[in-house]
Amino acid sequence: MGNNYNIAVLPGDGIGPEVMAEALKVLDRIKGVSNISCTTQEADFGGIAIDNHREALPESTLKLCKNSDAVLLGSIGGPAWENLPPEQQPERAGLLPIRKELGLFANLRPAIIFPQLTAASPLKEEILHGGMDLLVVRELTGGIYFGIPKMREGDRALDTLVYTKSEIEKIAHIAFKAAKQRKGKLTSIDKANVLTSMVLWREVVTGVAKEYPEVELNHMYVDNGAMQLVKNPRQFDVILCGNMFGDILSDEASMITGSLGMLPSASLGEGSFGLYEPSGGSAPDIAGRGIANPIAQILSLGMLFKYSFGRKDIYNVVFKAISKVLDKGYRTKDILTPGCREVNTSEMGTLIAESL
Ligand code: IPM
Ligand code: MG
């Protein structure tokens, strides 16, 4: 169709700009080998935006995102902004509002272990049996992250966990549709034995299941789910969670793949627009040392093509390019195992771009 896509690029803080540079190398290569034309435009977001514009999510950045077809985000936050009041810090004043403002209620976090990396996983080989491939579907604009009231009154502080039927239905449909296209298994995570909002969660998910007879649904309490994930991760296909449980379980799942630096994510709303970011943070402790793993950022770019531009083929090509580089034994520090060759952030990005 000769489309020209606009991508808003928000490198952010910490390792964000380092891993973003590698994703942009890969994007250039994709443009070079395909007939896709896309334009990128960068903007400040997070701590750097606080420094340059006095706010984590400047109006101009939000406007750029709204006028784009997709957003590629690095990561934000770090010790430089930790002394600000919590509600002005990059996470609370940047990341949560951008998700809310853009209506991105569905967060997809695929945790896939590359067979070459089973030795980097903290789980034993006999538990992994050479693989794990699951998708965490996390509700992203509700739950305890956004519930009102949220306040501090001296020695008493409070957050509110609230979900409505329609919020649960919307995210459940996304999860069931994903399961239908995968292995047809959905595990819904809740805490219905304690929390009223989670009783509703379980009820609504069970109701939505009737529209997807081909998907097998089971329910798990979150504590059991966290345990089952390390005991037998292969039992899972799609895991459906509310905002906070999804935050926690996606970090756990990512570590099983070898490193937090391997986990991409897509945040989607009603249409094809989406925001794509690594699930890990800005890792200020390793920023500027050239050792960050750019793979999650590069896979996030792959997801952008798949979900926002309908180009699953490009996602597959990116995935294969990464796999080929791992086959040759190249590893960043976080996934380095004996017998492999350590490369830095930039070398890893170049290797992946070249193998495309
Ligand atoms: C994530 C992060 C964020 C979240 C933080 C930085 C606000 O942990 O994307 O998983 O909790 O959603
Ligand atoms: Mg998290």
mmCIF file of C-alpha atoms and ligand atoms in Angstrom:
data_model
loop_
_atom_site.group_PDB
_atom_site.id
_atom_site.type_symbol
_atom_site.label_atom_id
_atom_site.label_comp_id
_atom_site.label_asym_id
_atom_site.label_seq_id
_atom_site.Cartn_x
_atom_site.Cartn_y
_atom_site.Cartn_z
ATOM 1 C CA MET A 1 0.000 0.000 0.000
ATOM 2 C CA GLY A 2 3.025 2.269 0.207
ATOM 3 C CA ASN A 3 2.134 3.373 3.713
ATOM 4 C CA ASN A 4 4.349 5.760 5.544
ATOM 5 C CA TYR A 5 4.277 5.111 9.259
ATOM 6 C CA ASN A 6 5.206 7.570 11.979
ATOM 7 C CA ILE A 7 6.964 6.221 15.035
ATOM 8 C CA ALA A 8 7.459 8.363 18.132
ATOM 9 C CA VAL A 9 10.751 7.422 19.753
ATOM 10 C CA LEU A 10 11.152 8.095 23.479
ATOM 11 C CA PRO A 11 14.565 6.829 24.635
ATOM 12 C CA GLY A 12 14.121 7.988 28.244
ATOM 13 C CA ASP A 13 16.678 7.484 31.009
ATOM 14 C CA GLY A 14 19.326 5.078 32.238
ATOM 15 C CA ILE A 15 20.015 2.331 29.725
ATOM 16 C CA GLY A 16 17.031 3.555 27.654
ATOM 17 C CA PRO A 17 19.057 5.630 25.137
ATOM 18 C CA GLU A 18 21.717 2.879 24.839
ATOM 19 C CA VAL A 19 19.322 0.089 23.983
ATOM 20 C CA MET A 20 17.176 2.413 21.852
ATOM 21 C CA ALA A 21 20.182 3.195 19.634
ATOM 22 C CA GLU A 22 20.442 -0.538 18.885
ATOM 23 C CA ALA A 23 16.737 -0.869 18.093
ATOM 24 C CA LEU A 24 17.080 2.059 15.682
ATOM 25 C CA LYS A 25 19.966 0.278 13.947
ATOM 26 C CA VAL A 26 17.648 -2.669 13.470
ATOM 27 C CA LEU A 27 14.872 -0.379 12.236
ATOM 28 C CA ASP A 28 17.206 1.134 9.633
ATOM 29 C CA ARG A 29 18.062 -2.321 8.440
ATOM 30 C CA ILE A 30 14.378 -3.298 8.244
ATOM 31 C CA LYS A 31 13.761 -0.229 6.098
ATOM 32 C CA GLY A 32 16.746 -1.174 3.956
ATOM 33 C CA VAL A 33 15.610 -4.720 3.231
ATOM 34 C CA SER A 34 11.850 -4.142 2.947
ATOM 35 C CA ASN A 35 9.610 -1.691 1.159
ATOM 36 C CA ILE A 36 8.344 -0.230 4.412
ATOM 37 C CA SER A 37 8.805 3.441 4.871
ATOM 38 C CA CYS A 38 8.602 4.956 8.294
ATOM 39 C CA THR A 39 9.632 8.170 9.882
ATOM 40 C CA THR A 40 10.856 8.467 13.444
ATOM 41 C CA GLN A 41 10.697 11.480 15.681
ATOM 42 C CA GLU A 42 12.330 11.653 19.091
ATOM 43 C CA ALA A 43 11.060 13.382 22.196
ATOM 44 C CA ASP A 44 11.979 13.744 25.861
ATOM 45 C CA PHE A 45 10.095 11.617 28.337
ATOM 46 C CA GLY A 46 10.714 10.699 31.972
ATOM 47 C CA GLY A 47 13.626 12.071 33.987
ATOM 48 C CA ILE A 48 15.226 13.773 31.010
ATOM 49 C CA ALA A 49 11.944 15.592 30.387
ATOM 50 C CA ILE A 50 11.874 16.723 34.019
ATOM 51 C CA ASP A 51 15.365 18.156 33.504
ATOM 52 C CA ASN A 52 14.596 19.804 30.164
ATOM 53 C CA HIS A 53 10.917 20.748 30.501
ATOM 54 C CA ARG A 54 10.171 20.480 34.224
ATOM 55 C CA GLU A 55 7.680 17.661 33.759
ATOM 56 C CA ALA A 56 7.961 13.947 33.070
ATOM 57 C CA LEU A 57 5.329 13.920 30.338
ATOM 58 C CA PRO A 58 5.437 17.267 28.504
ATOM 59 C CA GLU A 59 2.387 18.211 26.460
ATOM 60 C CA SER A 60 4.557 18.262 23.313
ATOM 61 C CA THR A 61 5.645 14.653 23.886
ATOM 62 C CA LEU A 62 2.088 13.492 24.452
ATOM 63 C CA LYS A 63 0.986 15.306 21.317
ATOM 64 C CA LEU A 64 3.738 13.685 19.265
ATOM 65 C CA CYS A 65 2.605 10.253 20.536
ATOM 66 C CA LYS A 66 -1.031 10.977 19.722
ATOM 67 C CA ASN A 67 -0.066 12.023 16.192
ATOM 68 C CA SER A 68 2.009 8.885 15.616
ATOM 69 C CA ASP A 69 1.062 5.375 14.543
ATOM 70 C CA ALA A 70 3.083 3.795 17.335
ATOM 71 C CA VAL A 71 5.448 4.693 20.158
ATOM 72 C CA LEU A 72 8.767 3.022 20.832
ATOM 73 C CA LEU A 73 9.811 3.656 24.411
ATOM 74 C CA GLY A 74 13.092 2.902 26.176
ATOM 75 C CA SER A 75 12.788 3.140 29.926
ATOM 76 C CA ILE A 76 12.557 5.896 32.491
ATOM 77 C CA GLY A 77 13.509 6.771 36.045
ATOM 78 C CA GLY A 78 16.624 6.659 38.173
ATOM 79 C CA PRO A 79 18.311 7.936 41.341
ATOM 80 C CA ALA A 80 18.601 11.504 39.978
ATOM 81 C CA TRP A 81 14.842 11.969 40.428
ATOM 82 C CA GLU A 82 14.307 9.860 43.535
ATOM 83 C CA ASN A 83 14.289 12.853 45.853
ATOM 84 C CA LEU A 84 11.340 14.476 44.125
ATOM 85 C CA PRO A 85 7.928 13.986 45.719
ATOM 86 C CA PRO A 86 6.667 10.528 44.576
ATOM 87 C CA GLU A 87 3.905 12.000 42.448
ATOM 88 C CA GLN A 88 6.462 14.028 40.452
ATOM 89 C CA GLN A 89 8.854 11.164 39.816
ATOM 90 C CA PRO A 90 9.177 9.785 36.279
ATOM 91 C CA GLU A 91 7.195 6.589 36.955
ATOM 92 C CA ARG A 92 4.188 8.208 38.605
ATOM 93 C CA ALA A 93 4.240 11.432 36.573
ATOM 94 C CA GLY A 94 5.315 9.900 33.252
ATOM 95 C CA LEU A 95 4.768 6.221 32.677
ATOM 96 C CA LEU A 96 1.380 5.810 34.328
ATOM 97 C CA PRO A 97 -0.147 8.947 32.742
ATOM 98 C CA ILE A 98 1.152 8.112 29.245
ATOM 99 C CA ARG A 99 -0.494 4.673 29.431
ATOM 100 C CA LYS A 100 -3.729 6.201 30.712
ATOM 101 C CA GLU A 101 -3.789 9.162 28.297
ATOM 102 C CA LEU A 102 -3.233 6.897 25.313
ATOM 103 C CA GLY A 103 -5.895 4.423 26.482
ATOM 104 C CA LEU A 104 -3.450 1.505 26.551
ATOM 105 C CA PHE A 105 -5.348 -0.915 28.756
ATOM 106 C CA ALA A 106 -3.814 -4.146 27.476
ATOM 107 C CA ASN A 107 -0.201 -5.035 28.152
ATOM 108 C CA LEU A 108 1.188 -8.093 26.378
ATOM 109 C CA ARG A 109 4.424 -9.540 27.704
ATOM 110 C CA PRO A 110 5.597 -12.649 25.893
ATOM 111 C CA ALA A 111 8.127 -14.646 27.904
ATOM 112 C CA ILE A 112 9.830 -16.948 25.464
ATOM 113 C CA ILE A 113 13.030 -18.771 26.255
ATOM 114 C CA PHE A 114 15.393 -19.055 23.327
ATOM 115 C CA PRO A 115 16.635 -22.671 23.388
ATOM 116 C CA GLN A 116 20.211 -21.328 23.199
ATOM 117 C CA LEU A 117 19.667 -19.612 26.562
ATOM 118 C CA THR A 118 18.374 -22.411 28.755
ATOM 119 C CA ALA A 119 21.747 -22.448 30.513
ATOM 120 C CA ALA A 120 21.275 -18.773 31.436
ATOM 121 C CA SER A 121 17.936 -19.484 33.102
ATOM 122 C CA PRO A 122 17.948 -19.849 36.884
ATOM 123 C CA LEU A 123 15.661 -22.868 36.443
ATOM 124 C CA LYS A 124 17.059 -26.343 35.941
ATOM 125 C CA GLU A 125 17.152 -27.930 32.518
ATOM 126 C CA GLU A 126 14.810 -30.743 33.639
ATOM 127 C CA ILE A 127 12.140 -28.173 34.547
ATOM 128 C CA LEU A 128 12.470 -26.281 31.270
ATOM 129 C CA HIS A 129 12.800 -29.314 28.983
ATOM 130 C CA GLY A 130 14.344 -26.991 26.443
ATOM 131 C CA GLY A 131 11.613 -24.409 26.401
ATOM 132 C CA MET A 132 8.984 -22.070 27.742
ATOM 133 C CA ASP A 133 6.639 -19.902 25.713
ATOM 134 C CA LEU A 134 3.995 -18.006 27.583
ATOM 135 C CA LEU A 135 2.202 -14.704 27.257
ATOM 136 C CA VAL A 136 1.317 -12.515 30.213
ATOM 137 C CA VAL A 137 -1.733 -10.369 29.464
ATOM 138 C CA ARG A 138 -1.767 -7.616 32.048
ATOM 139 C CA GLU A 139 -4.544 -5.061 32.588
ATOM 140 C CA LEU A 140 -2.676 -1.746 32.469
ATOM 141 C CA THR A 141 -4.891 1.244 33.206
ATOM 142 C CA GLY A 142 -6.929 0.133 36.211
ATOM 143 C CA GLY A 143 -6.667 -1.761 39.466
ATOM 144 C CA ILE A 144 -4.662 -0.606 42.455
ATOM 145 C CA TYR A 145 -2.335 1.515 40.299
ATOM 146 C CA PHE A 146 -5.118 3.948 39.441
ATOM 147 C CA GLY A 147 -7.893 3.375 42.021
ATOM 148 C CA ILE A 148 -9.179 6.413 43.878
ATOM 149 C CA PRO A 149 -8.759 7.413 46.683
ATOM 150 C CA LYS A 150 -5.021 7.225 46.791
ATOM 151 C CA MET A 151 -3.634 9.321 49.611
ATOM 152 C CA ARG A 152 -1.359 9.928 52.503
ATOM 153 C CA GLU A 153 -2.615 11.365 55.779
ATOM 154 C CA GLY A 154 0.367 11.528 58.061
ATOM 155 C CA ASP A 155 0.911 8.026 59.415
ATOM 156 C CA ARG A 156 -1.886 6.533 57.381
ATOM 157 C CA ALA A 157 -1.664 5.897 53.633
ATOM 158 C CA LEU A 158 -4.028 4.256 51.227
ATOM 159 C CA ASP A 159 -4.430 2.871 47.724
ATOM 160 C CA THR A 160 -7.640 1.495 46.297
ATOM 161 C CA LEU A 161 -8.039 -1.697 44.312
ATOM 162 C CA VAL A 162 -11.042 -1.229 42.088
ATOM 163 C CA TYR A 163 -12.154 -3.049 38.941
ATOM 164 C CA THR A 164 -15.380 -2.711 37.014
ATOM 165 C CA LYS A 165 -17.072 -5.421 35.011
ATOM 166 C CA SER A 166 -16.380 -3.647 31.721
ATOM 167 C CA GLU A 167 -12.669 -3.210 32.471
ATOM 168 C CA ILE A 168 -12.345 -6.921 33.241
ATOM 169 C CA GLU A 169 -14.342 -7.898 30.173
ATOM 170 C CA LYS A 170 -12.151 -5.830 27.861
ATOM 171 C CA ILE A 171 -8.883 -7.355 29.023
ATOM 172 C CA ALA A 172 -10.389 -10.846 29.222
ATOM 173 C CA HIS A 173 -11.411 -10.684 25.543
ATOM 174 C CA ILE A 174 -7.839 -9.766 24.596
ATOM 175 C CA ALA A 175 -6.502 -12.722 26.581
ATOM 176 C CA PHE A 176 -9.016 -15.223 25.192
ATOM 177 C CA LYS A 177 -8.350 -14.077 21.629
ATOM 178 C CA ALA A 178 -4.620 -14.496 22.179
ATOM 179 C CA ALA A 179 -5.123 -17.964 23.674
ATOM 180 C CA LYS A 180 -7.256 -18.969 20.710
ATOM 181 C CA GLN A 181 -4.372 -18.170 18.376
ATOM 182 C CA ARG A 182 -1.864 -19.970 20.588
ATOM 183 C CA LYS A 183 -2.234 -23.269 22.452
ATOM 184 C CA GLY A 184 -5.801 -22.578 23.604
ATOM 185 C CA LYS A 185 -5.073 -22.411 27.308
ATOM 186 C CA LEU A 186 -5.821 -19.505 29.610
ATOM 187 C CA THR A 187 -4.937 -19.174 33.278
ATOM 188 C CA SER A 188 -6.634 -16.296 35.054
ATOM 189 C CA ILE A 189 -4.796 -15.061 38.125
ATOM 190 C CA ASP A 190 -6.662 -13.547 41.067
ATOM 191 C CA LYS A 191 -6.937 -13.482 44.829
ATOM 192 C CA ALA A 192 -10.635 -14.270 45.000
ATOM 193 C CA ASN A 193 -10.197 -15.998 48.356
ATOM 194 C CA VAL A 194 -9.472 -12.624 49.979
ATOM 195 C CA LEU A 195 -10.288 -9.634 47.742
ATOM 196 C CA THR A 196 -13.818 -8.618 46.741
ATOM 197 C CA SER A 197 -12.608 -7.034 43.496
ATOM 198 C CA MET A 198 -11.050 -10.375 42.620
ATOM 199 C CA VAL A 199 -14.326 -12.245 43.256
ATOM 200 C CA LEU A 200 -15.778 -10.016 40.524
ATOM 201 C CA TRP A 201 -12.676 -10.637 38.384
ATOM 202 C CA ARG A 202 -13.192 -14.414 38.523
ATOM 203 C CA GLU A 203 -16.929 -14.129 37.879
ATOM 204 C CA VAL A 204 -16.492 -11.884 34.827
ATOM 205 C CA VAL A 205 -13.660 -13.946 33.313
ATOM 206 C CA THR A 206 -15.782 -17.100 33.727
ATOM 207 C CA GLY A 207 -18.617 -15.311 31.925
ATOM 208 C CA VAL A 208 -16.425 -14.184 29.001
ATOM 209 C CA ALA A 209 -15.117 -17.768 28.665
ATOM 210 C CA LYS A 210 -18.534 -18.852 27.343
ATOM 211 C CA GLU A 211 -17.769 -16.959 24.130
ATOM 212 C CA TYR A 212 -14.565 -18.943 23.652
ATOM 213 C CA PRO A 213 -15.512 -22.624 23.987
ATOM 214 C CA GLU A 214 -12.267 -23.616 22.245
ATOM 215 C CA VAL A 215 -10.161 -22.095 25.017
ATOM 216 C CA GLU A 216 -9.571 -24.045 28.208
ATOM 217 C CA LEU A 217 -9.814 -21.717 31.218
ATOM 218 C CA ASN A 218 -8.499 -22.298 34.699
ATOM 219 C CA HIS A 219 -8.228 -19.978 37.685
ATOM 220 C CA MET A 220 -5.290 -19.678 40.039
ATOM 221 C CA TYR A 221 -4.683 -17.641 43.148
ATOM 222 C CA VAL A 222 -1.719 -15.363 42.635
ATOM 223 C CA ASP A 223 0.438 -16.923 45.350
ATOM 224 C CA ASN A 224 -0.041 -20.353 43.810
ATOM 225 C CA GLY A 225 0.563 -18.884 40.327
ATOM 226 C CA ALA A 226 3.899 -17.401 41.427
ATOM 227 C CA MET A 227 4.897 -20.805 42.787
ATOM 228 C CA GLN A 228 3.660 -22.780 39.749
ATOM 229 C CA LEU A 229 5.632 -20.487 37.452
ATOM 230 C CA VAL A 230 8.940 -21.669 38.883
ATOM 231 C CA LYS A 231 7.772 -25.234 39.543
ATOM 232 C CA ASN A 232 6.427 -25.946 36.081
ATOM 233 C CA PRO A 233 6.386 -22.950 33.712
ATOM 234 C CA ARG A 234 5.483 -25.156 30.765
ATOM 235 C CA GLN A 235 1.948 -25.644 32.070
ATOM 236 C CA PHE A 236 1.135 -22.035 31.035
ATOM 237 C CA ASP A 237 0.071 -20.635 27.699
ATOM 238 C CA VAL A 238 -1.680 -17.306 28.357
ATOM 239 C CA ILE A 239 -1.703 -15.818 31.855
ATOM 240 C CA LEU A 240 -4.363 -13.147 32.472
ATOM 241 C CA CYS A 241 -3.820 -10.758 35.403
ATOM 242 C CA GLY A 242 -4.818 -7.428 36.841
ATOM 243 C CA ASN A 243 -2.350 -4.550 36.855
ATOM 244 C CA MET A 244 -0.251 -5.297 39.931
ATOM 245 C CA PHE A 245 -0.237 -9.089 39.747
ATOM 246 C CA GLY A 246 0.770 -8.793 36.082
ATOM 247 C CA ASP A 247 3.622 -6.465 36.995
ATOM 248 C CA ILE A 248 4.972 -8.992 39.471
ATOM 249 C CA LEU A 249 4.442 -12.180 37.488
ATOM 250 C CA SER A 250 5.885 -10.714 34.287
ATOM 251 C CA ASP A 251 9.177 -9.939 36.047
ATOM 252 C CA GLU A 252 9.215 -13.480 37.398
ATOM 253 C CA ALA A 253 8.493 -14.956 33.964
ATOM 254 C CA SER A 254 11.161 -12.797 32.327
ATOM 255 C CA MET A 255 13.857 -14.023 34.657
ATOM 256 C CA ILE A 256 13.074 -17.596 33.661
ATOM 257 C CA THR A 257 13.968 -16.650 30.075
ATOM 258 C CA GLY A 258 17.480 -15.828 31.277
ATOM 259 C CA SER A 259 17.337 -12.110 31.988
ATOM 260 C CA LEU A 260 14.972 -9.212 32.493
ATOM 261 C CA GLY A 261 16.771 -7.774 29.474
ATOM 262 C CA MET A 262 15.034 -10.292 27.218
ATOM 263 C CA LEU A 263 11.390 -9.340 27.824
ATOM 264 C CA PRO A 264 9.608 -6.995 25.391
ATOM 265 C CA SER A 265 6.118 -5.632 25.808
ATOM 266 C CA ALA A 266 3.270 -4.162 23.823
ATOM 267 C CA SER A 267 0.681 -1.860 25.347
ATOM 268 C CA LEU A 268 -2.444 -1.660 23.261
ATOM 269 C CA GLY A 269 -5.788 0.096 23.221
ATOM 270 C CA GLU A 270 -8.827 -0.326 20.998
ATOM 271 C CA GLY A 271 -7.179 0.250 17.614
ATOM 272 C CA SER A 272 -3.823 -0.595 16.066
ATOM 273 C CA PHE A 273 -1.968 2.163 17.917
ATOM 274 C CA GLY A 274 0.409 0.866 20.555
ATOM 275 C CA LEU A 275 3.336 1.663 22.800
ATOM 276 C CA TYR A 276 6.256 -0.753 22.898
ATOM 277 C CA GLU A 277 8.834 -0.965 25.636
ATOM 278 C CA PRO A 278 11.116 -3.455 27.349
ATOM 279 C CA SER A 279 9.475 -4.779 30.518
ATOM 280 C CA GLY A 280 12.595 -4.176 32.584
ATOM 281 C CA GLY A 281 13.500 -0.780 33.964
ATOM 282 C CA SER A 282 16.123 1.873 33.250
ATOM 283 C CA ALA A 283 18.770 -0.106 35.214
ATOM 284 C CA PRO A 284 20.690 2.993 36.431
ATOM 285 C CA ASP A 285 23.277 0.714 38.072
ATOM 286 C CA ILE A 286 24.571 -0.439 34.675
ATOM 287 C CA ALA A 287 23.756 2.660 32.587
ATOM 288 C CA GLY A 288 26.616 4.104 30.537
ATOM 289 C CA ARG A 289 28.765 0.980 30.809
ATOM 290 C CA GLY A 290 27.827 -0.557 27.471
ATOM 291 C CA ILE A 291 26.733 -3.827 29.015
ATOM 292 C CA ALA A 292 22.939 -3.511 28.788
ATOM 293 C CA ASN A 293 21.142 -6.165 26.783
ATOM 294 C CA PRO A 294 19.357 -4.524 23.812
ATOM 295 C CA ILE A 295 17.331 -7.637 22.916
ATOM 296 C CA ALA A 296 14.146 -6.662 24.817
ATOM 297 C CA GLN A 297 14.174 -3.281 23.047
ATOM 298 C CA ILE A 298 14.738 -4.909 19.667
ATOM 299 C CA LEU A 299 11.974 -7.453 20.290
ATOM 300 C CA SER A 300 9.714 -4.560 21.330
ATOM 301 C CA LEU A 301 10.362 -3.028 17.902
ATOM 302 C CA GLY A 302 9.420 -6.405 16.404
ATOM 303 C CA MET A 303 6.169 -6.361 18.367
ATOM 304 C CA LEU A 304 5.491 -2.851 17.073
ATOM 305 C CA PHE A 305 5.564 -4.152 13.510
ATOM 306 C CA LYS A 306 3.396 -7.121 14.436
ATOM 307 C CA TYR A 307 0.657 -5.351 16.375
ATOM 308 C CA SER A 308 0.575 -1.779 15.052
ATOM 309 C CA PHE A 309 1.561 -2.345 11.413
ATOM 310 C CA GLY A 310 0.123 -5.854 10.940
ATOM 311 C CA ARG A 311 3.555 -7.172 9.937
ATOM 312 C CA LYS A 312 3.957 -10.437 11.821
ATOM 313 C CA ASP A 313 6.468 -11.426 9.141
ATOM 314 C CA ILE A 314 8.803 -8.651 10.291
ATOM 315 C CA TYR A 315 8.449 -9.725 13.914
ATOM 316 C CA ASN A 316 9.428 -13.245 12.831
ATOM 317 C CA VAL A 317 12.423 -11.981 10.883
ATOM 318 C CA VAL A 318 13.634 -9.986 13.899
ATOM 319 C CA PHE A 319 13.133 -12.990 16.159
ATOM 320 C CA LYS A 320 15.124 -15.210 13.792
ATOM 321 C CA ALA A 321 17.909 -12.651 13.476
ATOM 322 C CA ILE A 322 18.303 -12.657 17.263
ATOM 323 C CA SER A 323 18.216 -16.432 17.327
ATOM 324 C CA LYS A 324 20.982 -16.643 14.714
ATOM 325 C CA VAL A 325 23.223 -14.318 16.720
ATOM 326 C CA LEU A 326 22.645 -16.427 19.833
ATOM 327 C CA ASP A 327 23.403 -19.572 17.800
ATOM 328 C CA LYS A 328 26.823 -18.133 17.055
ATOM 329 C CA GLY A 329 27.468 -17.833 20.787
ATOM 330 C CA TYR A 330 27.331 -14.052 21.186
ATOM 331 C CA ARG A 331 25.986 -12.910 24.570
ATOM 332 C CA THR A 332 25.680 -9.714 26.563
ATOM 333 C CA LYS A 333 26.903 -9.940 30.146
ATOM 334 C CA ASP A 334 23.493 -10.684 31.674
ATOM 335 C CA ILE A 335 23.054 -13.871 29.625
ATOM 336 C CA LEU A 336 26.688 -14.932 29.443
ATOM 337 C CA THR A 337 27.373 -18.602 30.153
ATOM 338 C CA PRO A 338 30.614 -20.603 29.852
ATOM 339 C CA GLY A 339 31.759 -21.218 26.287
ATOM 340 C CA CYS A 340 29.999 -18.135 24.921
ATOM 341 C CA ARG A 341 31.508 -14.892 23.726
ATOM 342 C CA GLU A 342 30.749 -11.649 25.541
ATOM 343 C CA VAL A 343 29.815 -8.642 23.420
ATOM 344 C CA ASN A 344 28.743 -5.148 24.442
ATOM 345 C CA THR A 345 25.408 -3.439 23.814
ATOM 346 C CA SER A 346 26.445 -1.868 20.545
ATOM 347 C CA GLU A 347 28.098 -5.014 19.181
ATOM 348 C CA MET A 348 24.985 -7.032 19.966
ATOM 349 C CA GLY A 349 22.795 -4.489 18.140
ATOM 350 C CA THR A 350 25.068 -4.483 15.102
ATOM 351 C CA LEU A 351 25.206 -8.292 14.991
ATOM 352 C CA ILE A 352 21.413 -8.529 15.077
ATOM 353 C CA ALA A 353 20.963 -5.795 12.457
ATOM 354 C CA GLU A 354 23.480 -7.497 10.175
ATOM 355 C CA SER A 355 21.908 -10.912 10.516
ATOM 356 C CA LEU A 356 18.492 -9.591 9.440
HETATM 357 C C1 IPM B 1 6.620 -2.094 34.440
HETATM 358 C C2 IPM B 1 7.247 -1.227 35.487
HETATM 359 C C3 IPM B 1 6.285 -0.103 35.833
HETATM 360 C C4 IPM B 1 4.983 -0.713 36.319
HETATM 361 C C5 IPM B 1 6.814 0.912 36.873
HETATM 362 C C6 IPM B 1 8.169 1.465 36.492
HETATM 363 C C7 IPM B 1 5.832 2.026 37.130
HETATM 364 O O1 IPM B 1 7.591 -1.983 36.604
HETATM 365 O O2 IPM B 1 6.301 -1.586 33.340
HETATM 366 O O3 IPM B 1 6.455 -3.287 34.687
HETATM 367 O O4 IPM B 1 4.855 -1.058 37.509
HETATM 368 O O5 IPM B 1 4.069 -0.852 35.504
HETATM 369 MG MG MG B 2 7.372 -4.049 36.324
#
